Short mmCIF file of C-alpha atoms and ligand atoms in Angstrom, two decimals:
data_model
loop_
_atom_site.label_atom_id
_atom_site.label_comp_id
_atom_site.label_asym_id
_atom_site.label_seq_id
_atom_site.Cartn_x
_atom_site.Cartn_y
_atom_site.Cartn_z
CA MET A 1 0.00 0.00 0.00
CA LYS A 2 1.17 3.53 -0.77
CA VAL A 3 0.16 6.48 1.40
CA LEU A 4 0.97 10.08 0.50
CA SER A 5 1.23 12.55 3.41
CA VAL A 6 0.97 16.30 2.89
CA VAL A 7 2.71 18.73 5.27
CA GLY A 8 3.58 22.39 4.91
CA ALA A 9 3.46 24.30 8.20
CA ARG A 10 5.37 24.03 11.50
CA PRO A 11 2.79 22.08 13.52
CA GLN A 12 2.35 19.59 10.68
CA PHE A 13 6.02 18.58 10.74
CA ILE A 14 5.61 17.73 14.43
CA LYS A 15 2.43 15.69 13.76
CA GLU A 16 4.05 13.93 10.80
CA LYS A 17 6.87 12.49 12.90
CA PRO A 18 4.90 9.93 14.97
CA LEU A 19 2.75 9.09 11.96
CA SER A 20 5.66 8.47 9.60
CA VAL A 21 7.34 6.13 12.09
CA GLU A 22 4.23 3.95 12.19
CA LEU A 23 3.34 4.28 8.49
CA ARG A 24 6.78 3.19 7.35
CA LYS A 25 6.51 -0.02 9.40
CA LYS A 26 3.46 -1.09 7.37
CA CYS A 27 3.55 0.56 3.94
CA ASP A 28 5.30 2.95 1.56
CA GLU A 29 4.99 6.59 2.46
CA VAL A 30 5.48 9.43 -0.01
CA LEU A 31 6.03 12.69 1.87
CA VAL A 32 5.10 15.99 0.21
CA HIS A 33 6.10 19.37 1.69
CA THR A 34 4.07 22.15 0.11
CA GLY A 35 6.65 24.79 1.07
CA GLN A 36 4.09 26.89 2.96
CA HIS A 37 6.71 27.38 5.70
CA TYR A 38 10.24 27.67 4.40
CA ASP A 39 12.46 29.65 6.82
CA MET A 40 15.12 27.54 8.51
CA GLU A 41 13.44 28.08 11.93
CA MET A 42 9.96 27.32 10.56
CA SER A 43 10.81 24.17 8.60
CA ARG A 44 14.32 22.67 8.33
CA ILE A 45 14.96 22.71 12.09
CA PHE A 46 12.02 20.33 12.66
CA PHE A 47 13.20 17.83 10.05
CA ASP A 48 16.72 17.86 11.50
CA GLU A 49 15.81 17.73 15.20
CA LEU A 50 13.05 15.16 14.89
CA LYS A 51 14.78 13.16 12.14
CA ILE A 52 11.68 13.37 9.97
CA PRO A 53 12.28 11.65 6.62
CA GLU A 54 13.35 14.00 3.85
CA PRO A 55 10.28 14.99 1.77
CA ASP A 56 10.07 13.19 -1.57
CA TYR A 57 8.68 16.41 -3.06
CA ASN A 58 8.98 20.01 -1.95
CA LEU A 59 6.50 22.03 -4.00
CA GLY A 60 8.16 25.31 -2.98
CA ILE A 61 4.88 27.22 -2.98
CA GLY A 62 5.90 29.76 -0.32
CA SER A 63 3.81 32.68 0.94
CA ASP A 64 0.91 34.18 -1.03
CA THR A 65 -2.69 35.22 -0.59
CA SER A 66 -4.67 32.26 0.77
CA ALA A 67 -6.61 31.79 -2.46
CA ARG A 68 -3.52 31.79 -4.69
CA GLN A 69 -1.50 29.71 -2.24
CA ILE A 70 -4.19 27.01 -2.05
CA ALA A 71 -4.78 27.06 -5.82
CA ARG A 72 -1.07 26.69 -6.61
CA MET A 73 -0.74 23.90 -4.06
CA ILE A 74 -3.70 22.01 -5.53
CA ALA A 75 -2.25 22.23 -9.04
CA ALA A 76 1.19 21.05 -7.93
CA LEU A 77 -0.25 18.29 -5.73
CA GLY A 78 -2.44 17.12 -8.61
CA LYS A 79 0.68 16.44 -10.67
CA VAL A 80 2.30 14.48 -7.84
CA LEU A 81 -0.86 12.44 -7.28
CA ARG A 82 -1.08 11.58 -10.98
CA LYS A 83 2.52 10.39 -10.90
CA GLU A 84 2.52 8.54 -7.56
CA LYS A 85 -1.03 7.11 -7.66
CA PRO A 86 -1.23 6.56 -3.88
CA ASP A 87 -3.96 4.44 -2.28
CA ALA A 88 -4.64 7.13 0.33
CA VAL A 89 -3.73 10.74 1.13
CA VAL A 90 -3.20 11.95 4.71
CA VAL A 91 -3.60 15.59 5.74
CA PHE A 92 -3.13 17.14 9.19
CA GLY A 93 -4.85 19.93 11.09
CA ASP A 94 -6.22 23.11 9.57
CA THR A 95 -3.78 25.03 7.42
CA ASN A 96 -3.93 25.98 3.76
CA SER A 97 -1.73 22.95 3.05
CA THR A 98 -4.43 20.77 4.66
CA THR A 99 -7.18 22.14 2.42
CA ALA A 100 -5.01 21.91 -0.69
CA GLY A 101 -4.16 18.28 0.07
CA ALA A 102 -7.80 17.49 0.75
CA LEU A 103 -9.11 19.09 -2.45
CA ALA A 104 -6.35 17.61 -4.61
CA ALA A 105 -7.04 14.12 -3.25
CA SER A 106 -10.78 14.42 -3.67
CA ALA A 107 -10.42 15.77 -7.22
CA ALA A 108 -8.23 12.74 -8.01
CA GLY A 109 -10.74 10.35 -6.39
CA ILE A 110 -8.21 9.13 -3.81
CA GLN A 111 -9.25 8.09 -0.28
CA LEU A 112 -8.57 10.95 2.11
CA ALA A 113 -7.69 10.71 5.81
CA HIS A 114 -7.86 13.80 8.02
CA ILE A 115 -5.84 13.78 11.23
CA GLU A 116 -7.27 16.17 13.84
CA ALA A 117 -10.74 15.99 12.31
CA GLY A 118 -13.70 17.60 14.08
CA MET A 119 -11.99 20.57 15.71
CA ARG A 120 -14.28 23.61 15.65
CA SER A 121 -14.09 27.14 17.02
CA PHE A 122 -17.48 27.96 15.43
CA ASN A 123 -15.94 31.19 14.13
CA LEU A 124 -15.97 31.16 10.35
CA GLU A 125 -13.91 34.34 10.27
CA MET A 126 -10.89 32.19 11.18
CA PRO A 127 -9.15 30.88 8.05
CA GLU A 128 -8.40 27.68 9.99
CA GLU A 129 -12.10 27.06 10.68
CA ILE A 130 -12.85 27.18 6.95
CA ASN A 131 -9.97 24.78 6.31
CA ARG A 132 -11.32 22.36 8.94
CA VAL A 133 -14.87 22.37 7.60
CA ILE A 134 -13.80 21.91 3.96
CA THR A 135 -11.37 19.14 4.80
CA ASP A 136 -13.76 17.20 7.04
CA ASN A 137 -16.47 17.42 4.38
CA VAL A 138 -14.34 15.67 1.74
CA SER A 139 -12.58 13.12 3.98
CA GLN A 140 -13.46 9.42 4.05
CA LEU A 141 -11.50 8.74 7.25
CA LEU A 142 -12.03 11.27 10.02
CA PHE A 143 -9.48 10.79 12.81
CA ALA A 144 -10.83 12.69 15.80
CA PRO A 145 -8.40 13.48 18.62
CA THR A 146 -11.03 13.97 21.38
CA LYS A 147 -14.62 13.12 22.27
CA THR A 148 -15.57 16.73 21.63
CA ALA A 149 -14.27 16.41 18.07
CA VAL A 150 -16.36 13.27 17.60
CA LYS A 151 -19.47 15.11 18.79
CA ASN A 152 -18.78 18.01 16.42
CA LEU A 153 -18.47 15.62 13.48
CA GLU A 154 -21.59 13.66 14.42
CA ARG A 155 -23.59 16.87 14.63
CA GLU A 156 -22.58 17.75 11.07
CA LYS A 157 -23.64 14.35 9.72
CA LEU A 158 -20.66 14.08 7.38
CA SER A 159 -20.23 11.12 5.06
CA GLY A 160 -16.75 10.12 6.31
CA LYS A 161 -16.22 7.44 8.95
CA ILE A 162 -15.32 8.81 12.39
CA PHE A 163 -12.63 7.24 14.59
CA LEU A 164 -11.70 8.45 18.06
CA VAL A 165 -7.95 7.79 18.04
CA GLY A 166 -6.38 10.33 20.41
CA ASP A 167 -4.02 13.13 19.54
CA VAL A 168 -0.81 12.65 17.55
CA MET A 169 0.55 15.78 19.27
CA PHE A 170 0.31 13.90 22.55
CA ASP A 171 2.26 11.03 20.93
CA ALA A 172 4.90 13.55 19.83
CA PHE A 173 5.01 15.18 23.26
CA ARG A 174 5.49 11.85 25.06
CA GLN A 175 8.17 10.73 22.64
CA ASN A 176 10.14 13.96 22.80
CA ILE A 177 9.87 15.57 26.22
CA GLY A 178 12.62 13.37 27.73
CA ILE A 179 14.90 13.95 24.72
CA ALA A 180 14.18 17.69 24.91
CA GLU A 181 15.10 17.84 28.59
CA LYS A 182 18.41 16.14 27.86
CA LYS A 183 19.33 18.03 24.69
CA SER A 184 17.89 21.53 24.89
CA LYS A 185 20.12 24.31 26.19
CA VAL A 186 17.50 27.02 25.71
CA LEU A 187 17.15 27.92 29.40
CA GLU A 188 20.93 28.38 29.82
CA ASP A 189 21.36 30.13 26.45
CA LYS A 190 18.56 32.62 27.11
CA CYS A 191 19.35 33.01 30.84
CA LEU A 192 15.90 31.79 31.89
CA GLU A 193 15.37 30.38 35.37
CA ARG A 194 13.04 27.41 35.84
CA LYS A 195 9.50 28.53 36.79
CA LYS A 196 10.56 32.18 36.77
CA PHE A 197 9.51 33.22 33.26
CA PHE A 198 6.47 33.26 30.99
CA TYR A 199 6.50 31.70 27.50
CA LEU A 200 4.64 33.82 24.91
CA THR A 201 3.75 32.98 21.30
CA VAL A 202 1.42 34.92 18.96
CA HIS A 203 0.69 34.29 15.30
CA ARG A 204 -3.10 34.05 14.69
CA ALA A 205 -4.25 36.33 11.85
CA SER A 206 -6.76 38.07 14.13
CA ASN A 207 -3.97 38.94 16.58
CA THR A 208 -1.34 40.03 14.06
CA ASP A 209 -3.39 41.79 11.39
CA ILE A 210 -5.49 43.91 13.76
CA LYS A 211 -3.22 46.45 15.47
CA ARG A 212 -5.55 46.94 18.45
CA ASN A 213 -5.37 43.22 19.31
CA LEU A 214 -1.60 42.99 19.01
CA ALA A 215 -1.20 46.20 21.04
CA GLY A 216 -3.55 44.79 23.73
CA ILE A 217 -1.45 41.64 24.09
CA LEU A 218 1.80 43.62 24.21
CA GLY A 219 0.33 46.08 26.72
CA ALA A 220 -0.44 43.13 28.99
CA VAL A 221 2.83 41.25 28.68
CA THR A 222 4.96 44.34 29.21
CA ALA A 223 2.95 45.02 32.40
CA ILE A 224 3.53 41.52 33.83
CA GLU A 225 5.98 41.24 36.70
CA GLY A 226 8.49 38.72 35.43
CA THR A 227 10.47 37.82 32.36
CA VAL A 228 8.52 36.99 29.20
CA PHE A 229 10.31 34.88 26.59
CA PHE A 230 8.86 35.66 23.15
CA PRO A 231 10.05 33.76 20.05
CA VAL A 232 8.53 35.77 17.23
CA HIS A 233 6.70 34.00 14.36
CA PRO A 234 7.68 35.64 11.03
CA ARG A 235 4.09 36.81 10.45
CA THR A 236 4.15 38.53 13.84
CA GLY A 237 7.59 40.04 13.23
CA LYS A 238 6.26 41.68 10.07
CA ALA A 239 3.10 42.88 11.82
CA LEU A 240 5.07 44.35 14.74
CA LYS A 241 7.11 46.42 12.29
CA GLU A 242 4.14 47.43 10.14
CA HIS A 243 2.10 48.53 13.16
CA GLY A 244 5.10 50.45 14.57
CA LEU A 245 5.16 48.31 17.73
CA MET A 246 8.58 46.68 17.43
CA GLU A 247 10.74 49.50 18.79
CA LYS A 248 8.69 49.84 21.98
CA LEU A 249 8.76 46.09 22.46
CA LYS A 250 12.53 45.99 22.08
CA LYS A 251 12.83 48.61 24.82
CA SER A 252 10.68 46.64 27.29
CA GLU A 253 12.96 45.33 30.01
CA ASN A 254 11.00 42.18 30.84
CA ILE A 255 10.65 40.89 27.26
CA VAL A 256 13.27 38.55 25.79
CA LEU A 257 12.78 38.48 22.02
CA SER A 258 14.02 35.58 19.91
CA LYS A 259 13.68 33.96 16.51
CA PRO A 260 11.24 31.03 16.47
CA VAL A 261 12.78 28.15 18.42
CA GLY A 262 12.89 24.45 17.55
CA TYR A 263 10.41 21.91 18.92
CA LEU A 264 12.74 20.55 21.61
CA ASP A 265 13.41 24.04 22.95
CA SER A 266 9.70 24.80 22.78
CA LEU A 267 8.89 21.74 24.90
CA VAL A 268 11.47 22.71 27.53
CA LEU A 269 10.18 26.29 27.59
CA THR A 270 6.63 25.01 28.00
CA LYS A 271 7.53 22.65 30.83
CA ASN A 272 9.55 25.24 32.75
CA ALA A 273 7.46 28.37 32.30
CA VAL A 274 5.28 29.75 35.11
CA LYS A 275 2.55 30.04 32.49
CA VAL A 276 2.28 29.78 28.71
CA LEU A 277 0.58 32.75 27.01
CA THR A 278 -0.43 31.86 23.50
CA ASP A 279 -2.90 31.91 20.63
CA SER A 280 -1.46 28.64 19.29
CA GLY A 281 -3.62 25.54 19.29
CA GLY A 282 -0.62 23.23 19.63
CA LEU A 283 0.92 25.13 22.52
CA GLN A 284 -2.34 25.20 24.49
CA LYS A 285 -2.27 21.41 24.41
CA GLU A 286 1.44 21.05 25.14
CA ALA A 287 1.05 23.32 28.19
CA PHE A 288 -1.73 21.01 29.35
CA PHE A 289 0.38 17.89 28.72
CA ALA A 290 3.29 19.45 30.62
CA GLY A 291 1.14 20.57 33.56
CA THR A 292 1.87 24.26 32.98
CA PRO A 293 -1.12 26.63 33.19
CA CYS A 294 -1.99 28.46 29.98
CA VAL A 295 -3.54 31.82 29.12
CA SER A 296 -5.23 31.72 25.71
CA LEU A 297 -4.95 34.93 23.74
CA ARG A 298 -8.08 34.00 21.82
CA GLU A 299 -11.79 34.79 21.88
CA GLU A 300 -12.97 31.19 21.47
CA LYS A 301 -12.00 27.69 22.53
CA GLU A 302 -11.31 24.68 20.33
CA TRP A 303 -9.35 22.43 22.67
CA VAL A 304 -12.09 22.75 25.27
CA GLU A 305 -10.69 19.97 27.48
CA THR A 306 -7.61 22.07 28.32
CA PHE A 307 -9.87 24.60 30.08
CA HIS A 308 -10.90 22.21 32.89
CA GLY A 309 -9.82 23.41 36.33
CA ASN A 310 -8.47 26.68 34.96
CA TRP A 311 -5.49 24.91 33.34
CA ASN A 312 -6.27 27.15 30.40
CA ILE A 313 -8.01 30.55 30.67
CA LEU A 314 -9.58 32.37 27.76
CA ALA A 315 -8.33 35.95 27.94
CA GLY A 316 -8.67 37.37 24.43
CA THR A 317 -6.60 40.44 23.74
CA SER A 318 -7.70 42.88 26.43
CA LYS A 319 -4.88 43.96 28.73
CA GLU A 320 -7.05 43.71 31.87
CA LYS A 321 -8.30 40.20 31.07
CA ILE A 322 -4.82 38.91 30.26
CA VAL A 323 -3.26 40.38 33.41
CA ARG A 324 -6.09 38.87 35.50
CA ALA A 325 -5.66 35.47 33.83
CA VAL A 326 -1.91 35.55 34.46
CA ARG A 327 -2.60 36.05 38.19
CA ALA A 328 -5.41 33.44 38.41
CA ARG A 329 -4.79 30.20 40.26
CA THR A 330 -5.13 26.81 38.64
CA SER A 331 -7.19 24.27 40.49
CA GLY A 332 -8.29 20.72 40.08
CA LYS A 333 -6.88 17.60 38.54
CA LYS A 334 -6.10 17.28 34.87
CA GLY A 335 -8.01 14.58 33.03
CA ALA A 336 -6.61 12.34 30.29
CA PHE A 337 -8.45 13.66 27.26
CA PHE A 338 -5.97 13.17 24.45
CA GLY A 339 -5.59 9.40 24.22
CA ASN A 340 -2.84 7.08 25.39
CA GLY A 341 0.06 8.37 23.32
CA HIS A 342 -0.44 5.77 20.59
CA ALA A 343 -2.77 7.67 18.26
CA ALA A 344 -0.45 7.27 15.27
CA LYS A 345 -0.33 3.50 15.66
CA ARG A 346 -4.12 3.30 15.72
CA ILE A 347 -4.46 5.60 12.70
CA VAL A 348 -2.04 3.52 10.65
CA LYS A 349 -3.82 0.28 11.61
CA ILE A 350 -7.07 1.75 10.31
CA ILE A 351 -5.58 3.23 7.14
CA THR A 352 -3.87 0.01 6.25
CA GLY A 353 -7.09 -1.92 6.90
CA LEU A 354 -5.72 -4.04 9.73
CA ASP A 355 -8.25 -2.68 12.21
CA SER A 356 -11.93 -3.38 11.76
CA TYR A 357 -14.00 -0.41 10.66
C1 LIG B 1 -0.15 29.08 9.21
C2 LIG B 1 -1.55 28.50 9.32
C3 LIG B 1 -1.99 28.50 10.77
C4 LIG B 1 -0.97 27.77 11.63
C5 LIG B 1 0.40 28.37 11.43
C6 LIG B 1 1.43 27.58 12.17
C7 LIG B 1 -3.00 28.97 7.37
C8 LIG B 1 -4.10 29.81 6.86
N1 LIG B 1 -2.50 29.34 8.57
O1 LIG B 1 -0.21 30.42 9.66
O2 LIG B 1 -3.22 27.82 10.88
O3 LIG B 1 -1.36 27.90 12.99
O4 LIG B 1 0.73 28.34 10.03
O5 LIG B 1 2.56 28.32 12.43
O6 LIG B 1 -2.57 28.02 6.75
N2 LIG B 1 6.42 33.60 6.66
C9 LIG B 1 7.79 33.72 6.59
N3 LIG B 1 8.51 32.56 6.58
C10 LIG B 1 7.96 31.33 6.64
C11 LIG B 1 6.57 31.24 6.69
C12 LIG B 1 5.80 32.39 6.71
O7 LIG B 1 8.35 34.81 6.55
O8 LIG B 1 8.69 30.32 6.64
C13 LIG B 1 5.61 34.87 6.71
C14 LIG B 1 5.17 35.36 5.34
O9 LIG B 1 5.18 36.75 5.36
C15 LIG B 1 3.73 34.88 5.28
C16 LIG B 1 3.30 34.95 6.73
O10 LIG B 1 4.45 34.61 7.48
O11 LIG B 1 2.94 35.66 4.44
C17 LIG B 1 2.17 34.02 7.08
O12 LIG B 1 2.50 32.68 6.71
P1 LIG B 1 1.34 31.64 6.35
O13 LIG B 1 1.95 30.30 6.13
O14 LIG B 1 0.45 32.17 5.30
O15 LIG B 1 0.46 31.61 7.65
P2 LIG B 1 0.87 31.47 9.17
O16 LIG B 1 0.54 32.74 9.86
O17 LIG B 1 2.23 30.93 9.29
N1 LIG B 2 6.72 25.84 18.41
C1 LIG B 2 8.05 25.78 18.12
N2 LIG B 2 8.78 26.94 18.14
C2 LIG B 2 8.22 28.15 18.44
C3 LIG B 2 6.84 28.21 18.72
C4 LIG B 2 6.10 27.03 18.68
O1 LIG B 2 8.59 24.70 17.88
O2 LIG B 2 8.95 29.15 18.43
C5 LIG B 2 5.93 24.60 18.35
C6 LIG B 2 5.06 24.35 19.54
O3 LIG B 2 5.77 23.67 20.56
C7 LIG B 2 3.95 23.50 18.96
C8 LIG B 2 3.86 23.98 17.52
O4 LIG B 2 5.04 24.71 17.26
O5 LIG B 2 4.32 22.14 18.93
C9 LIG B 2 2.65 24.85 17.34
O6 LIG B 2 2.71 25.51 16.12
P1 LIG B 2 2.03 26.89 15.89
O7 LIG B 2 1.80 27.58 17.16
O8 LIG B 2 2.85 27.59 14.87
O9 LIG B 2 0.65 26.48 15.17
P2 LIG B 2 -0.76 25.98 15.71
O10 LIG B 2 -0.56 24.85 16.63
O11 LIG B 2 -1.45 27.15 16.34
O12 LIG B 2 -1.45 25.60 14.45
#
């Protein structure tokens, strides 16, 4: 059996790793990188650190408007699909590379598997929400990471088959946290003391493209007592300059700015931060896995399970709400909502037809 996996953005490289290990035990995998992310710190570093197999194809699409980026990806993927003739296509998450992979596979009449199916914010202004809905609608195999995702899919009465398999990001976390703690030197290199700093990431379109939102987040983090480590996503770096916010940020004494870090450093930062402040879906979960409280710089929840017991607090972009959330106490026990760390194994069993479905 031949399975073609499509990746393109930072979180997809991380999700691909546990899947590719399992896939390659049972069948041939063709790996396609769309080129959506291309900077060394946004792409290469993940392949090197995680020893992800070299992509068989890099489509080199790069940055563009969403419509043109998706259209160019679909055209290029169509060519690869015609040449490789895989039995199934796998796509991950909710980026433009996900939608392009999904539409290219469905146009070619190839079975499509969506990993992280059923996630919903119920906000169709988010580009990711549109990507999720489109992809789930054309998938035959819907691999849901949580019970909430299953419920979302059932409500929509989609034609694909739903499987509750757990979260491949939990697989990746379990497989890499020990390695990260041994290998990463990020705390020493950045002079960060364990449990004496906050870890901040921001990249959502609504937080970068709207100046008021970005300014609200920065107003809050510069007012926090304590060091804030902030690896800046390239989209955010551009927005900070365009909105004229970069110079002020550079002058803030408690903010440590950095290029985006690798996954191993990110895990160590997450584990050792007082709190994680983020609009990232992946980081909200990793904070939960690591037992570090999180403040979500978002207006809506997708990973609703992480909000139990105040482990994650929805704070949006208002300075007052963020500062209050940073001070809030976390209570209660964390449940096990994301599977047993073997989601990839289960997914591969199903794709290769070894599991009954
Ligand atoms: C994309 C996904 C988002 C995901 C995120 C992970 C979509 C619509 N969005 O957002 O869901 O959470 O990836 O990080 O697919 N850029 C660079 N170098 C790079 C990549 C991007 O400079 O290697 C800059 C470009 O100016 C580009 C901008 O960042 O226009 C945005 O990149 P893009 O891939 O369109 O979206 P992300 O914000 O990264
Ligand atoms: N991450 C990273 N370096 C960083 C910031 C994040 O390796 O500088 C990792 C993080 O640990 C998580 C993933 O990137 O595993 C999340 O990706 P991102 O926030 O870009 O996208 P999202 O999950 O929101 O789609």
